[in-house]
CSV table of C-alpha atoms and ligand atoms in Angstrom, one decimal:
chain,number,residue,atom,x,y,z
Q,1,UNK,CA,22.7,16.3,-5.5
Q,2,UNK,CA,21.3,15.1,-8.9
Q,3,UNK,CA,21.7,11.4,-7.8
Q,4,UNK,CA,19.8,12.1,-4.8
Q,5,UNK,CA,17.0,13.9,-6.9
Q,6,UNK,CA,17.0,10.8,-9.2
Q,7,UNK,CA,16.6,8.4,-6.1
Q,8,UNK,CA,13.7,10.5,-4.7
Q,9,UNK,CA,11.9,10.4,-7.8
Q,10,UNK,CA,12.7,6.5,-8.2
Q,11,UNK,CA,11.2,6.0,-4.6
Q,12,UNK,CA,8.1,8.0,-5.7
Q,13,UNK,CA,7.6,5.9,-8.8
Q,14,UNK,CA,8.0,2.7,-6.9
Q,15,UNK,CA,5.8,4.0,-4.1
Q,16,UNK,CA,8.5,3.5,-1.4
Q,17,UNK,CA,7.9,5.3,2.0
Q,18,UNK,CA,4.1,5.8,1.4
Q,19,UNK,CA,1.8,3.2,2.8
Q,20,UNK,CA,-0.8,1.8,0.3
Q,21,UNK,CA,-3.8,3.9,0.1
Q,22,UNK,CA,-6.5,2.6,2.4
Q,23,UNK,CA,-10.1,3.5,3.0
Q,24,UNK,CA,-10.5,3.7,6.7
Q,25,UNK,CA,-13.7,2.3,8.4
Q,26,UNK,CA,-14.4,4.3,11.7
Q,27,UNK,CA,-15.5,1.1,13.4
Q,28,UNK,CA,-12.2,-0.9,13.1
Q,29,UNK,CA,-10.4,-1.7,16.2
Q,30,UNK,CA,-7.0,-3.2,15.8
Q,31,UNK,CA,-5.9,-5.7,18.4
Q,32,UNK,CA,-2.6,-6.2,16.7
Q,33,UNK,CA,0.6,-4.1,16.7
Q,34,UNK,CA,1.4,-5.4,13.2
Q,35,UNK,CA,0.9,-2.3,11.0
Q,36,UNK,CA,2.0,-4.1,7.8
Q,37,UNK,CA,-0.5,-4.3,4.9
Q,38,UNK,CA,-0.9,-7.8,3.6
Q,39,UNK,CA,-1.9,-8.8,0.1
Q,40,UNK,CA,-3.3,-12.3,-0.5
Q,41,UNK,CA,-4.7,-14.3,-3.5
Q,42,UNK,CA,-7.9,-14.5,-1.6
Q,43,UNK,CA,-8.8,-10.9,-1.7
Q,44,UNK,CA,-8.1,-7.5,-3.5
Q,45,UNK,CA,-5.9,-5.2,-2.2
Q,46,UNK,CA,-3.5,-5.2,0.8
Q,47,UNK,CA,-4.9,-4.8,4.4
Q,48,UNK,CA,-4.0,-4.9,8.0
Q,49,UNK,CA,-4.5,-7.7,10.4
Q,50,UNK,CA,-7.1,-6.6,13.1
Q,51,UNK,CA,-7.4,-9.6,15.4
Q,52,UNK,CA,-4.7,-12.2,15.0
Q,53,UNK,CA,-5.3,-16.0,15.6
Q,54,UNK,CA,-5.0,-17.5,19.0
Q,55,UNK,CA,-4.9,-15.9,22.4
Q,56,UNK,CA,-5.6,-12.3,22.5
Q,57,UNK,CA,-7.1,-9.4,24.5
Q,58,UNK,CA,-10.1,-8.3,22.2
Q,59,UNK,CA,-13.4,-8.5,24.3
Q,60,UNK,CA,-15.3,-10.4,21.8
Q,61,UNK,CA,-14.3,-13.9,23.0
Q,62,UNK,CA,-15.0,-15.9,26.1
Q,63,UNK,CA,-12.0,-16.9,28.3
Q,64,UNK,CA,-10.2,-19.8,27.2
Q,65,UNK,CA,-8.1,-22.1,29.5
Q,66,UNK,CA,-5.3,-22.0,26.9
Q,67,UNK,CA,-4.7,-18.4,27.3
Q,68,UNK,CA,-3.2,-16.2,30.2
Q,69,UNK,CA,-5.4,-13.9,32.4
Q,70,UNK,CA,-8.8,-13.4,31.2
Q,71,UNK,CA,-7.8,-13.6,27.5
Q,72,UNK,CA,-10.1,-15.4,24.9
Q,73,UNK,CA,-9.2,-17.6,21.9
Q,74,UNK,CA,-9.7,-16.3,18.5
Q,75,UNK,CA,-10.1,-19.3,16.1
Q,76,UNK,CA,-9.5,-17.2,12.8
Q,77,UNK,CA,-7.6,-14.3,11.6
Q,78,UNK,CA,-9.5,-11.1,11.0
Q,79,UNK,CA,-8.2,-8.8,8.2
Q,80,UNK,CA,-9.8,-5.2,8.1
Q,81,UNK,CA,-10.8,-4.4,4.5
Q,82,UNK,CA,-13.2,-1.8,3.1
Q,83,UNK,CA,-16.7,-2.8,2.7
Q,84,UNK,CA,-17.3,-4.3,-0.9
Q,85,UNK,CA,-13.7,-5.5,-1.3
Q,86,UNK,CA,-13.7,-8.5,-3.7
Q,87,UNK,CA,-12.9,-12.0,-2.5
Q,88,UNK,CA,-11.2,-14.4,-4.9
Q,89,UNK,CA,-10.8,-18.2,-4.7
Q,90,UNK,CA,-7.1,-18.8,-4.3
Q,91,UNK,CA,-7.6,-22.5,-4.6
Q,92,UNK,CA,-10.3,-24.8,-6.1
Q,93,UNK,CA,-12.8,-25.5,-3.5
Q,94,UNK,CA,-16.4,-26.9,-3.1
Q,95,UNK,CA,-19.2,-24.5,-1.5
Q,96,UNK,CA,-20.6,-26.3,1.8
Q,97,UNK,CA,-23.9,-25.3,3.2
Q,98,UNK,CA,-23.2,-22.8,6.0
Q,99,UNK,CA,-25.9,-23.7,8.4
Q,100,UNK,CA,-23.7,-25.4,10.8
Q,101,UNK,CA,-21.9,-22.0,11.5
Q,102,UNK,CA,-23.3,-19.9,14.4
Q,103,UNK,CA,-24.5,-16.4,14.2
Q,104,UNK,CA,-21.1,-14.9,15.2
Q,105,UNK,CA,-20.0,-15.4,11.7
Q,106,UNK,CA,-22.8,-13.1,10.3
Q,107,UNK,CA,-25.8,-13.9,8.2
Q,108,UNK,CA,-24.3,-15.4,5.2
Q,109,UNK,CA,-20.7,-16.5,5.8
Q,110,UNK,CA,-18.9,-18.7,3.2
Q,111,UNK,CA,-17.8,-22.3,4.0
Q,112,UNK,CA,-15.2,-23.9,1.4
Q,113,UNK,CA,-13.9,-27.4,1.5
Q,114,UNK,CA,-10.8,-29.0,-0.2
Q,115,UNK,CA,-10.6,-32.6,0.6
Q,116,UNK,CA,-7.5,-33.1,-1.5
Q,117,UNK,CA,-5.6,-30.3,0.5
Q,118,UNK,CA,-7.3,-31.3,3.8
Q,119,UNK,CA,-9.0,-28.0,4.9
Q,120,UNK,CA,-12.3,-26.3,5.4
Q,121,UNK,CA,-12.0,-22.5,5.2
Q,122,UNK,CA,-14.8,-20.4,6.9
Q,123,UNK,CA,-14.9,-16.9,5.8
Q,124,UNK,CA,-17.0,-14.9,8.4
Q,125,UNK,CA,-19.0,-11.6,8.0
Q,126,UNK,CA,-19.7,-11.8,4.3
Q,127,UNK,CA,-23.1,-10.7,3.2
Q,128,UNK,CA,-22.9,-10.7,-0.7
Q,129,UNK,CA,-22.1,-14.0,-1.7
Q,130,UNK,CA,-22.1,-15.1,-5.5
Q,131,UNK,CA,-22.1,-19.0,-5.0
Q,132,UNK,CA,-24.2,-21.5,-3.4
Q,133,UNK,CA,-23.7,-24.9,-1.7
Q,134,UNK,CA,-22.5,-27.6,-4.3
Q,135,UNK,CA,-20.9,-25.1,-6.4
Q,136,UNK,CA,-17.1,-25.3,-7.0
Q,137,UNK,CA,-15.1,-22.1,-7.0
Q,138,UNK,CA,-12.0,-22.2,-9.3
Q,139,UNK,CA,-8.7,-20.1,-9.0
Q,140,UNK,CA,-9.4,-16.5,-9.5
Q,141,UNK,CA,-13.2,-16.7,-9.2
Q,142,UNK,CA,-14.9,-13.7,-7.4
Q,143,UNK,CA,-17.2,-15.4,-5.1
Q,144,UNK,CA,-18.2,-12.7,-2.4
Q,145,UNK,CA,-17.7,-9.3,-1.2
Q,146,UNK,CA,-16.6,-8.0,2.3
Q,147,UNK,CA,-19.2,-6.7,4.7
Q,148,UNK,CA,-19.7,-6.2,8.3
Q,149,UNK,CA,-22.5,-8.8,8.7
Q,150,UNK,CA,-22.4,-9.9,12.4
Q,151,UNK,CA,-19.4,-7.8,13.3
Q,152,UNK,CA,-19.4,-5.1,15.9
Q,153,UNK,CA,-16.0,-4.0,14.5
Q,154,UNK,CA,-16.5,-2.7,11.0
Q,155,UNK,CA,-16.0,-4.4,7.7
Q,156,UNK,CA,-13.5,-7.2,7.7
Q,157,UNK,CA,-13.1,-10.9,7.0
Q,158,UNK,CA,-12.6,-13.6,9.6
Q,159,UNK,CA,-10.7,-16.5,8.0
Q,160,UNK,CA,-10.9,-19.7,9.9
Q,161,UNK,CA,-9.0,-22.9,8.6
Q,162,UNK,CA,-10.5,-26.2,10.0
Q,163,UNK,CA,-10.0,-29.9,9.2
Q,164,UNK,CA,-12.4,-31.2,6.6
Q,165,UNK,CA,-15.7,-31.3,8.3
Q,166,UNK,CA,-13.8,-30.9,11.7
Q,167,UNK,CA,-15.6,-28.0,13.4
Q,168,UNK,CA,-14.3,-25.1,15.5
Q,169,UNK,CA,-12.2,-27.2,17.7
Q,170,UNK,CA,-9.7,-28.0,14.8
Q,171,UNK,CA,-9.2,-24.4,13.9
Q,172,UNK,CA,-5.5,-23.7,13.0
Q,173,UNK,CA,-3.3,-20.7,12.2
Q,174,UNK,CA,-4.6,-19.9,8.7
Q,175,UNK,CA,-1.8,-17.7,7.5
Q,176,UNK,CA,0.0,-20.2,5.2
Q,177,UNK,CA,-3.3,-21.0,3.5
Q,178,UNK,CA,-4.1,-17.3,3.2
Q,179,UNK,CA,-0.6,-16.8,1.4
Q,180,UNK,CA,-0.2,-13.3,3.1
Q,181,UNK,CA,2.6,-11.1,1.6
Q,182,UNK,CA,3.5,-7.9,3.4
Q,183,UNK,CA,3.4,-4.9,1.1
S,1,ZN,ZN1,-12.6,-13.1,13.9
């Protein structure tokens, strides 16, 4: 009995069995059955995937011939985060002018480029951004905060990995770049 009590106390200290504390945005709509919270070197805290990359039934995307039925193709991965969550640079990258990105990404999305590692990273729905085109972000720099700019479904980030200067058609599954770790 005493051993059980110790185990319960230990579990409480370690935070086992309790999901991470998380503010809820009433506008969030999850199109993923994955209920894990993921940490990443790109942002503070641990948060759920709201819309996964690829074919899915979220209503925001036009039908895509790659997808079954009337499903559309999501070129990024959406992570639901409370408004104002800090965004960190997980890799060194150059800040590129965001003018080539359409309005679906919000009023002030971030476009980062790392030629050596071979990617562009589009981060959609940011509003407060602390860097400008031509800047270099270094690992650990806070460069923006999460918002719902251009998004009908609450504060979140859209992470979209592309080839260098490659455009939307080159988007790939960004999860390895994001380094998501389930909590
Ligand atoms: Zn998205």
